[in-house]
Short mmCIF file of C-alpha atoms in Angstrom, two decimals:
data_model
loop_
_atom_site.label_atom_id
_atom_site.label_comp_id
_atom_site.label_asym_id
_atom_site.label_seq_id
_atom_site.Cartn_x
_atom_site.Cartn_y
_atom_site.Cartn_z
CA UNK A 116 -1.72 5.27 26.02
CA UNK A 117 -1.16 7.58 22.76
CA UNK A 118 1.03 6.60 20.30
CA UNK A 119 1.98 7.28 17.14
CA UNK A 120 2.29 5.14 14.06
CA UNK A 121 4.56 5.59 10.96
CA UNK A 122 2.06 5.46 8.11
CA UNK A 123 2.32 5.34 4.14
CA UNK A 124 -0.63 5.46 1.51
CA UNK A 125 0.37 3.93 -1.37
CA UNK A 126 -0.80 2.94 -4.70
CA UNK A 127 0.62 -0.58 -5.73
CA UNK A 128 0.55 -1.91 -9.21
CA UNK A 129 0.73 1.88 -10.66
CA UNK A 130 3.45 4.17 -11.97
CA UNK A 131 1.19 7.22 -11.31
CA UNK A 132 -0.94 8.50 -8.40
CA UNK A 133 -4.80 7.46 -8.37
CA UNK A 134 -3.98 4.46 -10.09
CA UNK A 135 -3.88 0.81 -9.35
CA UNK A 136 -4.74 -0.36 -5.87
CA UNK A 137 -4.47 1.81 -3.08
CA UNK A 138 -3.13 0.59 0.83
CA UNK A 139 -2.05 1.52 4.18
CA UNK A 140 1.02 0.37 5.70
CA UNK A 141 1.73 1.13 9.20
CA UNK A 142 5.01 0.34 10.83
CA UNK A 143 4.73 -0.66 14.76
CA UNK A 144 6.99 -1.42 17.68
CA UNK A 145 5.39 -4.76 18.85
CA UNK A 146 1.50 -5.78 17.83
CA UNK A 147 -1.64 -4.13 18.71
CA UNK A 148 -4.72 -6.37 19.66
CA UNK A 149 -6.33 -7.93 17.09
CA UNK A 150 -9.73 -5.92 17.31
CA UNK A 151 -7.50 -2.84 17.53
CA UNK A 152 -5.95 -3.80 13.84
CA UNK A 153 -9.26 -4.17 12.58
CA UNK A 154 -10.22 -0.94 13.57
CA UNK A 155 -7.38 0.75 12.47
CA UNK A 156 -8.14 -0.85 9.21
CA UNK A 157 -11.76 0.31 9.11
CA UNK A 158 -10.61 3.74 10.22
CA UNK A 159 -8.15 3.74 6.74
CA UNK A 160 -11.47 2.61 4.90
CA UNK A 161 -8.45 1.13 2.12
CA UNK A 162 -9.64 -2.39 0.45
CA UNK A 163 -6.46 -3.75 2.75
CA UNK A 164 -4.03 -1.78 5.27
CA UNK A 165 -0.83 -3.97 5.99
CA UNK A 166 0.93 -3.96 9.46
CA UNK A 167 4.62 -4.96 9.96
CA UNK A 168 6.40 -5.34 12.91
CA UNK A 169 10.43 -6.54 13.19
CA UNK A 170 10.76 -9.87 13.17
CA UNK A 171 13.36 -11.46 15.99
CA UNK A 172 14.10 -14.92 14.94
CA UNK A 173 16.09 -13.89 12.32
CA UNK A 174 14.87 -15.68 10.01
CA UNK A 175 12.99 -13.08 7.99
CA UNK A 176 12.84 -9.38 7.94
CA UNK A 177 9.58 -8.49 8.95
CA UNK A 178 6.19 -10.27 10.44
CA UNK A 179 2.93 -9.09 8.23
CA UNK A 180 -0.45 -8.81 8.82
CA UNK A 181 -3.04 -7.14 6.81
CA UNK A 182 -7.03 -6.29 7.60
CA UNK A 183 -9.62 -4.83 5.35
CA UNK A 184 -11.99 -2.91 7.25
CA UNK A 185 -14.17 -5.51 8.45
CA UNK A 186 -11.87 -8.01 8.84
CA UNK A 187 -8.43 -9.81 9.37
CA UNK A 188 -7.38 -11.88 5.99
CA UNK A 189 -5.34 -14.73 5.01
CA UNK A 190 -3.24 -13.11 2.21
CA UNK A 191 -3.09 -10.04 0.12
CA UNK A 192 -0.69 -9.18 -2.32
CA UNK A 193 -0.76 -5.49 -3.07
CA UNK A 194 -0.41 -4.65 0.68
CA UNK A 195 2.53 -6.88 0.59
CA UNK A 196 4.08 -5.50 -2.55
CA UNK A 197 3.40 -1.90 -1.10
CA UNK A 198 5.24 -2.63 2.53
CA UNK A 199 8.49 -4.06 0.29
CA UNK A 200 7.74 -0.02 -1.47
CA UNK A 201 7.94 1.30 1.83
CA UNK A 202 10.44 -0.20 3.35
CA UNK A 203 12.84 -0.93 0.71
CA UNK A 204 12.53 3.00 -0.38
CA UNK A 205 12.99 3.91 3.72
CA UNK A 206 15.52 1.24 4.32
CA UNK A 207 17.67 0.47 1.30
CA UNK A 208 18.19 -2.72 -0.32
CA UNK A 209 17.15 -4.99 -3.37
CA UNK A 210 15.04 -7.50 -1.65
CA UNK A 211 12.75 -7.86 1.73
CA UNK A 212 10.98 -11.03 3.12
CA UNK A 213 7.67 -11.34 5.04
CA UNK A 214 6.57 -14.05 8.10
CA UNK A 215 2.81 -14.26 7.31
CA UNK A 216 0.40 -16.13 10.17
CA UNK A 217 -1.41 -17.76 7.03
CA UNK A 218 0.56 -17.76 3.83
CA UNK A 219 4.27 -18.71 4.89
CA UNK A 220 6.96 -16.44 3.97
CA UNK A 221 6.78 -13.95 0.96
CA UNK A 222 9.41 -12.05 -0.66
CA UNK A 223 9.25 -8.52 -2.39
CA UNK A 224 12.82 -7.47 -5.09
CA UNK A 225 12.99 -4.97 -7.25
CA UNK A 226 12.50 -5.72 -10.35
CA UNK A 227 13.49 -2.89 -13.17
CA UNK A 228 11.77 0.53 -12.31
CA UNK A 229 9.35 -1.64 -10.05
CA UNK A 230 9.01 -4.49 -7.57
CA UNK A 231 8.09 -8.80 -8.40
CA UNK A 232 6.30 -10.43 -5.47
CA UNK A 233 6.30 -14.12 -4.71
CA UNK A 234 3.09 -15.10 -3.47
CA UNK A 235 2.42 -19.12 -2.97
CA UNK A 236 0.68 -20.08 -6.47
CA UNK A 237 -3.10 -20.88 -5.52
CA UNK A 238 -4.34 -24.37 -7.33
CA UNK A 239 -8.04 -24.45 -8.66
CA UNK A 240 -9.72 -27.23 -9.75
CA UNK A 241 -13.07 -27.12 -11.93
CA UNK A 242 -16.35 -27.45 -9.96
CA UNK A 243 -19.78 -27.71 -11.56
CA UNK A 244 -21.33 -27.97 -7.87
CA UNK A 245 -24.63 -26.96 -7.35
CA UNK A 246 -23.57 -24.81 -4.98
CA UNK A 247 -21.83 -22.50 -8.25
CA UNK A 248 -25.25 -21.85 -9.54
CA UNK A 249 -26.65 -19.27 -7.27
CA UNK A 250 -23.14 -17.45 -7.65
CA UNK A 251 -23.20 -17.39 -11.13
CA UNK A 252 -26.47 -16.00 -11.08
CA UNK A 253 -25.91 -13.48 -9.18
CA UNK A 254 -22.61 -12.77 -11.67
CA UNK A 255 -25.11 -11.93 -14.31
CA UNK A 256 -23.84 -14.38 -17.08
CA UNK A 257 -22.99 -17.71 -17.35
CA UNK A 258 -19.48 -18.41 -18.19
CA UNK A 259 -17.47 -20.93 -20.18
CA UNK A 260 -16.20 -22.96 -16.87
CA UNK A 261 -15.43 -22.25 -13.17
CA UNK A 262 -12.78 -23.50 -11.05
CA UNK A 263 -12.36 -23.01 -7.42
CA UNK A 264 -9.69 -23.55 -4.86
CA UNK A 265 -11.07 -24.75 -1.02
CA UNK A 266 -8.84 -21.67 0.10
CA UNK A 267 -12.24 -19.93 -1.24
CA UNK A 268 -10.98 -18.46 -5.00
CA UNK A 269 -13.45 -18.99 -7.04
CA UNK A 270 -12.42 -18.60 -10.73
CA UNK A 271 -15.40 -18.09 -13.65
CA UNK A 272 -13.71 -17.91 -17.49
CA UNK A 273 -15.68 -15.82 -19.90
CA UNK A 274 -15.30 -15.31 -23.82
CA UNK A 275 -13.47 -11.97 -23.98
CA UNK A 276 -12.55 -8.96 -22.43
CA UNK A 277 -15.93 -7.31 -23.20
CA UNK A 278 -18.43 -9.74 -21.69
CA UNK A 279 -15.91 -9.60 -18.34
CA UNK A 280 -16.43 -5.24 -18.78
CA UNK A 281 -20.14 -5.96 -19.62
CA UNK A 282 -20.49 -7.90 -16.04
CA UNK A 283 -23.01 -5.92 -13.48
CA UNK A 284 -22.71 -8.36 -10.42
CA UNK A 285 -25.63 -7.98 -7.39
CA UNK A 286 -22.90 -7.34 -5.35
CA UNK A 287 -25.40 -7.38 -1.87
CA UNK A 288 -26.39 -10.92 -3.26
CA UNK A 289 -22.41 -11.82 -3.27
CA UNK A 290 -21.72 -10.68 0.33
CA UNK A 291 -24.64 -13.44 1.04
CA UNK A 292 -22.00 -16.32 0.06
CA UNK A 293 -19.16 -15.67 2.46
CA UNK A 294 -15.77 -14.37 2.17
CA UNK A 295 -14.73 -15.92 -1.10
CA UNK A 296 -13.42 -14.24 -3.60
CA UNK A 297 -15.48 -14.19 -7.27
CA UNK A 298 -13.04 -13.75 -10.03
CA UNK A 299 -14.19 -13.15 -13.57
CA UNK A 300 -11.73 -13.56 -16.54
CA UNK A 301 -10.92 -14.06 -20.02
CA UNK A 302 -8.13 -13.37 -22.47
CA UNK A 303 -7.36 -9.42 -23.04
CA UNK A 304 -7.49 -7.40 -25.66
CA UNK A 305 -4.32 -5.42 -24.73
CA UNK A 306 -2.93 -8.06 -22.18
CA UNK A 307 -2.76 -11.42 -22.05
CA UNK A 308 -5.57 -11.67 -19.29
CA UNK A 309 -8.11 -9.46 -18.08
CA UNK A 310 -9.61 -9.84 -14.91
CA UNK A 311 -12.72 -8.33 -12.52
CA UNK A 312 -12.68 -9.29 -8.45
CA UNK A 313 -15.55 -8.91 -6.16
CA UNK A 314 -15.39 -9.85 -2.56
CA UNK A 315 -18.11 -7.97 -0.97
CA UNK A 316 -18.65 -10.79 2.08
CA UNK A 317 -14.62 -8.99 2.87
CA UNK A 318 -15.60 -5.69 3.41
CA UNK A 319 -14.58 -5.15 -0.48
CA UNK A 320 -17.10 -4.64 -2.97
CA UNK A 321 -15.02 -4.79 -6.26
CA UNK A 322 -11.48 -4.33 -5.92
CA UNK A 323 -9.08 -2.30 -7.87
CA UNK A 324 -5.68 -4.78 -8.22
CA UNK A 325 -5.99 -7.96 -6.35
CA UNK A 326 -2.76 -9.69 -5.83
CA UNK A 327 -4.22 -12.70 -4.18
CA UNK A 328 -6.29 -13.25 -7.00
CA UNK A 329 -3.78 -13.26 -9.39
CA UNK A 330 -1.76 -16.17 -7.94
CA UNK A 331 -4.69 -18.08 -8.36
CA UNK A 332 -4.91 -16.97 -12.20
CA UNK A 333 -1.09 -17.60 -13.00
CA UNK A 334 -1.34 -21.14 -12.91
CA UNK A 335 -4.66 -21.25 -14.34
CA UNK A 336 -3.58 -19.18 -16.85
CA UNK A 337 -0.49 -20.53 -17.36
CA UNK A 338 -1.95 -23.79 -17.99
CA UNK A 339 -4.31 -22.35 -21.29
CA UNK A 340 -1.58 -20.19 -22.29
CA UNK A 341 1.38 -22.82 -22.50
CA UNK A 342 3.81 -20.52 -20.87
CA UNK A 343 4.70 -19.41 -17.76
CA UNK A 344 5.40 -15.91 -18.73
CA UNK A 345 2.42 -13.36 -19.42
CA UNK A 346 0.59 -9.74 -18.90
CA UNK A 347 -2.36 -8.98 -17.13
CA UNK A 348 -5.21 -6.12 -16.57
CA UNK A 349 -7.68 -5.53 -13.56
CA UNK A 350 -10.44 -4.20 -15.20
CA UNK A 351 -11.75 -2.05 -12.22
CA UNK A 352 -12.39 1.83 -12.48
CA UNK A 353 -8.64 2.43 -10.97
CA UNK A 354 -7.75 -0.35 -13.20
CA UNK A 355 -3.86 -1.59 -13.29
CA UNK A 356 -1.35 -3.80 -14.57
CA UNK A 357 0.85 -6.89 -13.63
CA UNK A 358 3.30 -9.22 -15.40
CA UNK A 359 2.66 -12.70 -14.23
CA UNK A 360 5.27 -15.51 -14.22
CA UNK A 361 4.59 -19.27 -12.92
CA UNK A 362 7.97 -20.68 -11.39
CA UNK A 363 7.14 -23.99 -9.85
CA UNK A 364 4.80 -23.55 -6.43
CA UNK A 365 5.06 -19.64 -6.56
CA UNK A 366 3.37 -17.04 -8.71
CA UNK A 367 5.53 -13.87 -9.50
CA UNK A 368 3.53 -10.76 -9.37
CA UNK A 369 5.29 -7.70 -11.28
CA UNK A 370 4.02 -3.99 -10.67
CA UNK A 371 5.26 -0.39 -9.81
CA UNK A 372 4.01 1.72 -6.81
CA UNK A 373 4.06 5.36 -5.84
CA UNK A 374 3.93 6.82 -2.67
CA UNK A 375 0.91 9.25 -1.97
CA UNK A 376 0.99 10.26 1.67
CA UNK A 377 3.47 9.84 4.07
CA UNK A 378 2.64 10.71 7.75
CA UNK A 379 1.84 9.29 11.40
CA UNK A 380 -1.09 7.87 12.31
CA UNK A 381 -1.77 9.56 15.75
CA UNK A 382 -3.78 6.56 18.04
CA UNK A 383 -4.91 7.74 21.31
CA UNK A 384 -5.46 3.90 22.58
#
């Protein structure tokens, strides 16, 4: 059976177009099958397209779901803060909550000229394994320390902002190691933080704005900072920036986003 789907492209965690991180959101009736979603989300060819449908137990606004193009994932956070853009902007209102299978419930506001995202604030611990030696290898330098959470964040601290720039990853070697993600950092030159995410085993070679990967750096960060409060950079060729606040077991992600298409996504089933 045809159908067709309300669909936005936006780019989350930018003021401009071309910037930040860029994702699909598609607004359905009731869900699709799972292989379906993934196709659709291959189809889009976006590091992440998020689905909503209306939630009926009243207890949130809206279910979420969100699949890169090879796969279904456990949490994204520019997706997320791009669906609160789009419906917020279509619907009205100052704040918008999520039912995730995975992550629990999330909540997009507006904050300012832009949004703040709760996302649940990702704990890593440090971890000289063995097992950390083939990644950072593959990484290209060895960093000061590396923490990882079982959820599969894998955090690697370097000096400064250039030797995170200067990083030339075997990316094919990465995708060898699963679906983790491999997060380089150190403090910024402009920001507080700077950050680089690969997670090539998801379908995402580097990625422009990760929100996920951000509330596993606001409690790390927060921790070597000694507040809760700071800025941060993606350093990725789109590149973009987030304000970062640590409020007990949630990490508040701060950004702008801009609509760049708005259409239907015509599926012939």
């Amino acid at each position: 059976m045809a159908m067709r789907i309300p669909y936005w492209h936006v780019d989350a965690f930018s003021a401009r177009p071309f910037g930040g991180n860029q994702a699909a959101v598609m607004v359905l009736d009731e869900w699709l099958p799972d292989d379906v979603l993934v196709a659709i989300g291959d189809e889009n060819n976006f590091a992440e397209t998020a689905f909503v449908v209306r939630d009926e137990t009243g207890a949130v606004d809206w279910e979420l779901r969100w699949c890169t193009p090879t796969c279904e994932i456990a949490l994204c956070g520019h997706a997320t803060l791009a669906s609160g853009h789009v419906l917020l902007t279509r619907d009205g209102g100052d704040r918008i909550t999520f039912r995730t299978r995975q992550s629990g419930i999330l909540e997009v506001r507006r904050e300012g000229e832009g949004y703040e995202l709760s996302l649940p604030a990702i704990v890593t611990t440090a971890d000289t394994s063995a097992e950390q030696a083939e990644a950072i290898r593959l990484l290209g330098a060895e960093p000061l320390e590396v923490f990882r959470s079982e959820l599969g964040y894998n955090v690697y601290q370097y000096e400064n902002e250039a030797a995170v720039r200067a990083l030339t990853p075997d990316i094919r070697g990465l995708e060898q190691l699963g679906t983790d993600q491999f997060i380089v950092t150190a403090p910024g030159s402009r920001t507080d933080i700077v950050s680089r995410v690969f997670v090539p085993g998801g379908g995402v070679d580097e990625d422009s704005v990760t929100g996920s990967a951000h509330a596993a750096l606001t409690p790390y960060w927060a921790k070597r900072l000694g507040r809760d409060r700071f800025t941060a950079h993606q350093a990725s060729t789109r590149g973009g920036d987030l304000t970062l606040r640590l409020d007990g077991d949630r990490a508040w992600l701060g950004g702008p986003c801009v609509t760049v298409v708005e259409g239907v996504f015509y599926f012939a089933g």
